[in-house]
Short mmCIF file of N, CA and C in Angstrom, two decimals:
data_model
loop_
_atom_site.label_atom_id
_atom_site.label_comp_id
_atom_site.label_asym_id
_atom_site.label_seq_id
_atom_site.Cartn_x
_atom_site.Cartn_y
_atom_site.Cartn_z
N ALA A 307 74.12 37.43 79.20
CA ALA A 307 74.04 36.66 77.97
C ALA A 307 73.19 35.48 77.96
N ALA A 308 73.25 34.95 79.20
CA ALA A 308 72.41 33.72 79.38
C ALA A 308 70.92 34.02 79.40
N LYS A 309 70.80 35.37 79.93
CA LYS A 309 69.32 35.74 80.01
C LYS A 309 68.83 36.08 78.62
N SER A 310 69.56 36.60 77.83
CA SER A 310 69.24 37.00 76.40
C SER A 310 69.06 35.77 75.63
N THR A 311 69.85 34.74 75.78
CA THR A 311 69.70 33.34 75.20
C THR A 311 68.34 32.81 75.73
N ALA A 312 68.16 32.86 76.87
CA ALA A 312 66.84 32.18 77.42
C ALA A 312 65.74 32.81 77.00
N SER A 313 65.73 34.24 76.85
CA SER A 313 64.65 35.04 76.30
C SER A 313 64.50 34.83 74.85
N SER A 314 65.53 34.62 74.06
CA SER A 314 65.60 34.23 72.68
C SER A 314 65.10 32.85 72.49
N ALA A 315 65.39 31.91 73.33
CA ALA A 315 64.86 30.52 73.29
C ALA A 315 63.38 30.60 73.52
N ALA A 316 62.97 31.49 74.55
CA ALA A 316 61.58 31.46 74.88
C ALA A 316 60.68 32.04 73.56
N ARG A 317 61.32 33.05 73.02
CA ARG A 317 60.59 33.69 71.84
C ARG A 317 60.60 32.57 70.73
N GLN A 318 61.59 31.82 70.64
CA GLN A 318 61.67 30.93 69.64
C GLN A 318 60.56 29.79 69.84
N LYS A 319 60.55 29.46 70.97
CA LYS A 319 59.48 28.44 71.36
C LYS A 319 58.05 29.09 71.16
N GLU A 320 57.95 30.22 71.54
CA GLU A 320 56.75 30.91 71.35
C GLU A 320 56.40 31.00 69.87
N ARG A 321 57.32 31.34 68.97
CA ARG A 321 57.32 31.50 67.56
C ARG A 321 56.81 30.16 67.00
N GLU A 322 57.55 29.14 67.46
CA GLU A 322 57.27 27.80 66.89
C GLU A 322 56.03 27.30 67.34
N SER A 323 55.51 27.70 68.58
CA SER A 323 54.20 27.40 69.01
C SER A 323 53.09 27.97 68.32
N LEU A 324 53.40 29.35 67.95
CA LEU A 324 52.51 30.02 67.23
C LEU A 324 52.32 29.40 65.67
N GLU A 325 53.51 29.11 65.20
CA GLU A 325 53.59 28.63 63.85
C GLU A 325 52.79 27.44 63.85
N LYS A 326 52.91 26.43 64.91
CA LYS A 326 52.32 25.20 64.91
C LYS A 326 50.77 25.46 65.07
N SER A 327 50.47 26.28 65.78
CA SER A 327 49.03 26.77 66.01
C SER A 327 48.43 27.25 64.75
N LEU A 328 49.20 28.07 64.07
CA LEU A 328 48.92 28.68 62.75
C LEU A 328 48.65 27.55 61.63
N ALA A 329 49.75 26.64 61.65
CA ALA A 329 49.56 25.53 60.69
C ALA A 329 48.55 24.58 60.97
N ALA A 330 48.13 24.34 62.26
CA ALA A 330 47.04 23.64 62.67
C ALA A 330 45.76 24.37 62.22
N ALA A 331 45.59 25.61 62.44
CA ALA A 331 44.50 26.40 62.15
C ALA A 331 44.27 26.27 60.59
N ARG A 332 45.41 26.43 59.87
CA ARG A 332 45.38 26.49 58.42
C ARG A 332 44.99 25.09 57.91
N GLU A 333 45.48 24.15 58.49
CA GLU A 333 45.06 22.65 58.09
C GLU A 333 43.62 22.43 58.43
N SER A 334 43.14 22.94 59.67
CA SER A 334 41.84 22.68 59.99
C SER A 334 40.96 23.58 59.02
N ALA A 335 41.28 24.69 58.52
CA ALA A 335 40.45 25.54 57.69
C ALA A 335 40.38 24.69 56.24
N GLU A 336 41.66 24.21 55.95
CA GLU A 336 41.69 23.39 54.57
C GLU A 336 40.82 22.33 54.63
N MET A 337 40.85 21.69 55.85
CA MET A 337 40.11 20.35 56.08
C MET A 337 38.75 20.76 55.97
N LYS A 338 38.22 21.79 56.70
CA LYS A 338 36.82 22.22 56.50
C LYS A 338 36.39 22.49 55.16
N ASP A 339 37.29 23.23 54.35
CA ASP A 339 37.03 23.49 53.05
C ASP A 339 36.82 22.29 52.21
N ARG A 340 37.86 21.33 52.45
CA ARG A 340 37.62 20.12 51.58
C ARG A 340 36.27 19.32 52.01
N VAL A 341 35.94 19.37 53.36
CA VAL A 341 34.78 18.77 53.77
C VAL A 341 33.64 19.34 53.22
N ALA A 342 33.46 20.73 53.12
CA ALA A 342 32.53 21.49 52.54
C ALA A 342 32.47 21.28 50.94
N LEU A 343 33.55 21.36 50.34
CA LEU A 343 33.58 21.12 48.98
C LEU A 343 33.07 19.67 48.64
N GLN A 344 33.64 18.66 49.40
CA GLN A 344 33.06 17.36 49.05
C GLN A 344 31.53 17.23 49.38
N SER A 345 31.12 17.77 50.52
CA SER A 345 29.70 17.81 50.89
C SER A 345 28.90 18.49 49.62
N ASN A 346 29.36 19.61 49.13
CA ASN A 346 28.79 20.35 48.14
C ASN A 346 28.77 19.55 46.81
N THR A 347 29.89 18.86 46.55
CA THR A 347 29.99 18.08 45.38
C THR A 347 29.08 16.86 45.45
N ASP A 348 28.98 16.16 46.71
CA ASP A 348 28.16 15.17 46.83
C ASP A 348 26.55 15.66 46.65
N LYS A 349 26.25 16.76 47.18
CA LYS A 349 25.02 17.30 47.01
C LYS A 349 24.63 17.63 45.51
N LEU A 350 25.55 18.22 44.80
CA LEU A 350 25.40 18.47 43.42
C LEU A 350 25.19 17.16 42.62
N LEU A 351 26.08 16.06 43.12
CA LEU A 351 25.95 14.88 42.33
C LEU A 351 24.58 14.19 42.58
N ALA A 352 24.15 14.25 43.90
CA ALA A 352 22.89 13.61 44.22
C ALA A 352 21.70 14.36 43.53
N GLU A 353 21.80 15.74 43.44
CA GLU A 353 20.75 16.47 42.64
C GLU A 353 20.83 16.11 41.16
N ARG A 354 21.96 15.90 40.64
CA ARG A 354 22.13 15.56 39.26
C ARG A 354 21.51 14.29 38.96
N GLU A 355 21.72 13.27 40.06
CA GLU A 355 21.23 11.83 39.83
C GLU A 355 19.72 11.97 39.92
N GLU A 356 19.14 12.73 40.84
CA GLU A 356 17.74 12.85 40.99
C GLU A 356 17.19 13.40 39.63
N ARG A 357 17.79 14.43 38.98
CA ARG A 357 17.23 14.99 37.67
C ARG A 357 17.40 13.94 36.65
N GLN A 358 18.39 13.06 36.57
CA GLN A 358 18.50 12.07 35.50
C GLN A 358 17.50 11.12 35.88
N GLN A 359 17.22 10.69 37.09
CA GLN A 359 16.18 9.60 37.38
C GLN A 359 14.84 10.20 36.94
N ALA A 360 14.52 11.56 37.21
CA ALA A 360 13.13 12.12 36.85
C ALA A 360 13.21 11.99 35.22
N MET A 361 14.21 12.39 34.55
CA MET A 361 14.21 12.34 33.13
C MET A 361 13.94 10.99 32.78
N ARG A 362 14.55 9.95 33.23
CA ARG A 362 14.38 8.63 32.89
C ARG A 362 12.97 8.11 33.10
N ARG A 363 12.49 8.55 34.16
CA ARG A 363 11.10 8.32 34.47
C ARG A 363 10.12 8.84 33.44
N GLN A 364 10.40 10.23 33.16
CA GLN A 364 9.61 10.88 32.13
C GLN A 364 9.63 10.06 30.85
N GLU A 365 10.87 9.71 30.43
CA GLU A 365 11.10 8.91 29.17
C GLU A 365 10.31 7.58 29.19
N ASP A 366 10.49 6.91 30.21
CA ASP A 366 9.76 5.71 30.46
C ASP A 366 8.20 5.90 30.30
N GLU A 367 7.74 6.89 30.92
CA GLU A 367 6.36 7.11 30.88
C GLU A 367 5.79 7.47 29.50
N MET A 368 6.67 8.26 28.72
CA MET A 368 6.34 8.63 27.38
C MET A 368 6.51 7.43 26.57
N LYS A 369 7.41 6.48 26.73
CA LYS A 369 7.44 5.35 25.88
C LYS A 369 6.34 4.41 26.09
N GLN A 370 5.96 4.28 27.46
CA GLN A 370 4.71 3.53 27.81
C GLN A 370 3.39 4.05 27.24
N ARG A 371 3.26 5.44 27.34
CA ARG A 371 2.14 5.97 26.65
C ARG A 371 2.09 5.71 25.18
N MET A 372 3.21 5.76 24.51
CA MET A 372 3.43 5.50 23.01
C MET A 372 3.13 4.05 22.78
N VAL A 373 3.61 3.12 23.59
CA VAL A 373 3.32 1.73 23.33
C VAL A 373 1.80 1.51 23.51
N GLU A 374 1.14 2.23 24.48
CA GLU A 374 -0.24 2.02 24.92
C GLU A 374 -1.00 2.59 23.66
N ARG A 375 -0.62 3.68 23.05
CA ARG A 375 -1.36 4.27 21.93
C ARG A 375 -1.17 3.42 20.87
N GLU A 376 -0.02 2.91 20.52
CA GLU A 376 0.30 1.88 19.28
C GLU A 376 -0.65 0.73 19.48
N ALA A 377 -0.68 0.07 20.77
CA ALA A 377 -1.47 -0.92 20.90
C ALA A 377 -2.94 -0.63 20.74
N LYS A 378 -3.44 0.41 21.16
CA LYS A 378 -4.77 0.80 21.04
C LYS A 378 -5.09 0.97 19.53
N ALA A 379 -4.21 1.63 18.85
CA ALA A 379 -4.45 1.89 17.38
C ALA A 379 -4.42 0.34 16.77
N ALA A 380 -3.60 -0.59 17.06
CA ALA A 380 -3.54 -1.82 16.52
C ALA A 380 -4.93 -2.69 16.87
N ARG A 381 -5.28 -2.40 17.92
CA ARG A 381 -6.67 -3.14 18.47
C ARG A 381 -7.70 -2.53 17.52
N GLU A 382 -7.77 -1.28 17.46
CA GLU A 382 -8.90 -0.48 16.62
C GLU A 382 -8.87 -0.99 15.26
N LEU A 383 -7.49 -1.06 14.68
CA LEU A 383 -7.41 -1.45 13.25
C LEU A 383 -7.93 -2.93 13.15
N GLU A 384 -7.61 -3.76 14.09
CA GLU A 384 -8.00 -5.14 13.98
C GLU A 384 -9.53 -5.27 14.20
N GLU A 385 -10.14 -4.39 15.16
CA GLU A 385 -11.52 -4.45 15.28
C GLU A 385 -12.24 -3.93 13.87
N ALA A 386 -11.68 -2.93 13.21
CA ALA A 386 -12.16 -2.50 11.96
C ALA A 386 -12.20 -3.56 10.99
N LYS A 387 -10.95 -4.26 11.12
CA LYS A 387 -10.72 -5.35 9.97
C LYS A 387 -11.96 -6.43 10.30
N GLN A 388 -12.10 -6.71 11.45
CA GLN A 388 -13.08 -7.79 11.83
C GLN A 388 -14.30 -7.38 11.51
N GLU A 389 -14.86 -6.13 11.71
CA GLU A 389 -16.10 -5.54 11.39
C GLU A 389 -16.31 -5.52 9.83
N ARG A 390 -15.40 -5.15 9.07
CA ARG A 390 -15.41 -5.31 7.58
C ARG A 390 -15.60 -6.68 7.11
N LYS A 391 -14.84 -7.63 7.78
CA LYS A 391 -14.94 -9.09 7.52
C LYS A 391 -16.34 -9.50 7.65
N ALA A 392 -16.94 -9.17 8.86
CA ALA A 392 -18.13 -9.62 9.27
C ALA A 392 -19.24 -9.08 8.41
N LYS A 393 -19.09 -7.71 8.07
CA LYS A 393 -20.05 -7.13 6.98
C LYS A 393 -19.99 -7.83 5.72
N ALA A 394 -18.82 -8.09 5.22
CA ALA A 394 -18.59 -8.71 3.85
C ALA A 394 -19.29 -10.02 3.90
N LYS A 395 -19.16 -10.75 5.09
CA LYS A 395 -19.88 -12.10 5.18
C LYS A 395 -21.41 -11.92 5.16
N ALA A 396 -21.79 -10.95 6.01
CA ALA A 396 -23.29 -10.73 5.98
C ALA A 396 -23.74 -10.41 4.66
N ASP A 397 -23.09 -9.59 3.95
CA ASP A 397 -23.46 -9.09 2.62
C ASP A 397 -23.64 -10.47 1.66
N GLU A 398 -22.46 -11.18 1.87
CA GLU A 398 -22.44 -12.35 1.03
C GLU A 398 -23.60 -13.27 1.36
N ASP A 399 -23.80 -13.46 2.71
CA ASP A 399 -24.92 -14.40 3.16
C ASP A 399 -26.29 -13.76 2.53
N ARG A 400 -26.53 -12.49 2.56
CA ARG A 400 -27.62 -11.77 2.02
C ARG A 400 -27.75 -12.06 0.65
N LYS A 401 -26.75 -11.95 -0.17
CA LYS A 401 -26.81 -12.13 -1.52
C LYS A 401 -27.23 -13.66 -1.87
N ARG A 402 -26.52 -14.54 -1.21
CA ARG A 402 -26.76 -16.00 -1.32
C ARG A 402 -28.37 -16.16 -1.03
N ALA A 403 -28.81 -15.69 0.07
CA ALA A 403 -30.21 -15.85 0.34
C ALA A 403 -31.06 -15.43 -0.62
N GLU A 404 -30.91 -14.14 -1.18
CA GLU A 404 -31.68 -13.51 -2.17
C GLU A 404 -31.65 -14.34 -3.41
N GLU A 405 -30.48 -14.83 -3.80
CA GLU A 405 -30.31 -15.69 -5.13
C GLU A 405 -31.20 -16.95 -4.78
N GLU A 406 -31.02 -17.55 -3.59
CA GLU A 406 -31.86 -18.75 -3.30
C GLU A 406 -33.35 -18.43 -3.54
N ARG A 407 -33.96 -17.32 -2.91
CA ARG A 407 -35.22 -17.07 -3.05
C ARG A 407 -35.64 -16.81 -4.51
N ARG A 408 -34.71 -16.06 -5.30
CA ARG A 408 -35.04 -15.92 -6.65
C ARG A 408 -35.17 -17.22 -7.45
N ARG A 409 -34.16 -18.27 -7.08
CA ARG A 409 -34.19 -19.34 -7.69
C ARG A 409 -35.50 -20.26 -7.46
N VAL A 410 -35.93 -20.27 -6.18
CA VAL A 410 -37.01 -21.01 -5.66
C VAL A 410 -38.30 -20.31 -6.26
N ARG A 411 -38.41 -19.04 -6.44
CA ARG A 411 -39.47 -18.34 -7.02
C ARG A 411 -39.58 -18.64 -8.54
N ALA A 412 -38.40 -18.57 -9.06
CA ALA A 412 -38.43 -18.96 -10.59
C ALA A 412 -38.79 -20.30 -10.87
N GLU A 413 -38.33 -21.37 -9.88
CA GLU A 413 -38.75 -22.84 -9.97
C GLU A 413 -40.27 -22.72 -9.81
N ASP A 414 -40.65 -22.16 -8.82
CA ASP A 414 -42.23 -22.21 -8.69
C ASP A 414 -43.02 -21.67 -9.79
N GLU A 415 -42.65 -20.55 -10.41
CA GLU A 415 -43.28 -20.01 -11.48
C GLU A 415 -43.18 -20.94 -12.59
N ARG A 416 -42.02 -21.53 -12.86
CA ARG A 416 -41.97 -22.40 -14.10
C ARG A 416 -42.86 -23.60 -13.80
N ARG A 417 -42.85 -24.21 -12.54
CA ARG A 417 -43.69 -25.36 -12.33
C ARG A 417 -45.14 -24.99 -12.49
N LYS A 418 -45.54 -23.65 -12.10
CA LYS A 418 -47.00 -23.32 -12.20
C LYS A 418 -47.28 -23.23 -13.70
N ARG A 419 -46.32 -22.65 -14.50
CA ARG A 419 -46.64 -22.67 -15.91
C ARG A 419 -46.73 -23.92 -16.49
N GLU A 420 -45.82 -24.79 -16.17
CA GLU A 420 -46.04 -26.19 -16.86
C GLU A 420 -47.27 -26.92 -16.38
N GLU A 421 -47.71 -26.65 -14.98
CA GLU A 421 -48.99 -27.18 -14.72
C GLU A 421 -50.15 -26.56 -15.44
N LYS A 422 -50.10 -25.22 -15.56
CA LYS A 422 -51.20 -24.50 -16.28
C LYS A 422 -51.16 -25.03 -17.72
N ALA A 423 -50.00 -25.18 -18.20
CA ALA A 423 -50.02 -25.55 -19.72
C ALA A 423 -50.44 -27.06 -19.73
N ALA A 424 -50.02 -27.98 -18.90
CA ALA A 424 -50.59 -29.29 -18.78
C ALA A 424 -51.99 -29.29 -18.61
N LEU A 425 -52.56 -28.48 -17.61
CA LEU A 425 -53.96 -28.38 -17.46
C LEU A 425 -54.73 -27.89 -18.65
N GLY A 426 -54.24 -27.04 -19.29
CA GLY A 426 -54.71 -26.29 -20.49
C GLY A 426 -54.81 -27.43 -21.63
N ALA A 427 -53.66 -28.14 -21.83
CA ALA A 427 -53.70 -29.20 -22.81
C ALA A 427 -54.74 -30.27 -22.55
N GLU A 428 -54.85 -30.61 -21.21
CA GLU A 428 -55.96 -31.66 -20.76
C GLU A 428 -57.20 -31.03 -21.12
N GLN A 429 -57.58 -29.89 -20.78
CA GLN A 429 -58.91 -29.27 -20.97
C GLN A 429 -59.21 -29.18 -22.50
N LYS A 430 -58.10 -28.86 -23.42
CA LYS A 430 -58.28 -28.75 -24.76
C LYS A 430 -58.57 -30.26 -25.23
N GLN A 431 -57.79 -31.30 -24.83
CA GLN A 431 -58.12 -32.61 -25.19
C GLN A 431 -59.49 -33.09 -24.84
N ALA A 432 -59.91 -32.66 -23.48
CA ALA A 432 -61.20 -33.08 -23.15
C ALA A 432 -62.29 -32.33 -23.98
N ALA A 433 -62.07 -31.07 -24.40
CA ALA A 433 -63.05 -30.44 -25.18
C ALA A 433 -63.06 -31.03 -26.51
N GLU A 434 -61.92 -31.30 -27.20
CA GLU A 434 -61.77 -32.07 -28.26
C GLU A 434 -62.57 -33.36 -28.39
N ARG A 435 -62.44 -34.18 -27.14
CA ARG A 435 -63.08 -35.39 -27.13
C ARG A 435 -64.70 -35.18 -26.96
N ARG A 436 -64.99 -34.13 -26.23
CA ARG A 436 -66.44 -33.84 -26.09
C ARG A 436 -67.09 -33.56 -27.61
N GLY A 437 -66.15 -32.57 -28.27
CA GLY A 437 -66.65 -32.29 -29.66
C GLY A 437 -66.63 -33.50 -30.54
N GLU A 438 -65.86 -34.27 -30.47
CA GLU A 438 -65.71 -35.58 -31.25
C GLU A 438 -66.98 -36.44 -30.90
N ALA A 439 -67.30 -36.43 -29.64
CA ALA A 439 -68.38 -37.37 -29.14
C ALA A 439 -69.65 -36.66 -29.68
N ARG A 440 -69.82 -35.35 -29.73
CA ARG A 440 -70.96 -34.69 -30.06
C ARG A 440 -71.17 -34.91 -31.67
N VAL A 441 -70.03 -34.91 -32.34
CA VAL A 441 -70.16 -35.14 -33.72
C VAL A 441 -70.51 -36.53 -34.10
N ARG A 442 -70.16 -37.46 -33.21
CA ARG A 442 -70.60 -38.80 -33.49
C ARG A 442 -72.05 -38.96 -32.98
N ALA A 443 -72.50 -38.19 -31.90
CA ALA A 443 -73.77 -38.34 -31.61
C ALA A 443 -74.74 -37.78 -32.62
N GLU A 444 -74.17 -36.66 -33.24
CA GLU A 444 -75.09 -36.05 -34.25
C GLU A 444 -74.98 -36.97 -35.54
N ASP A 445 -73.93 -37.64 -35.78
CA ASP A 445 -73.90 -38.46 -37.00
C ASP A 445 -74.92 -39.74 -36.70
N GLU A 446 -75.13 -40.16 -35.40
CA GLU A 446 -75.84 -41.31 -35.26
C GLU A 446 -77.23 -40.88 -35.22
#
């Protein structure tokens, strides 16, 4: 009976040892699974973060291009406005110069007419005086 008990105790010990070994193996496998799962999760999270950063970079680049386009359009609009302003001023200066030339020309023509009229009147008076002098000479 002692032999049977010793054999039973040995089997019990072996069973417990196997169960411990099995539990350790199970725990080790679960730990490996958890580590692999965590590693996979970390990898997926890192990939997701990379994609989000890439999307943010793309959005930032698009916003930057849009800002640059708007700035360029604003510059072109301002340049066109300045060109129109400069053209209007040049047109106004040209008109003013042309009006001044016309005014000076008209003044010159008026002065010439007056001088011609004054000269004509002087010549007429001189002729009349000569005529009167001739008449007097003939009378004498």
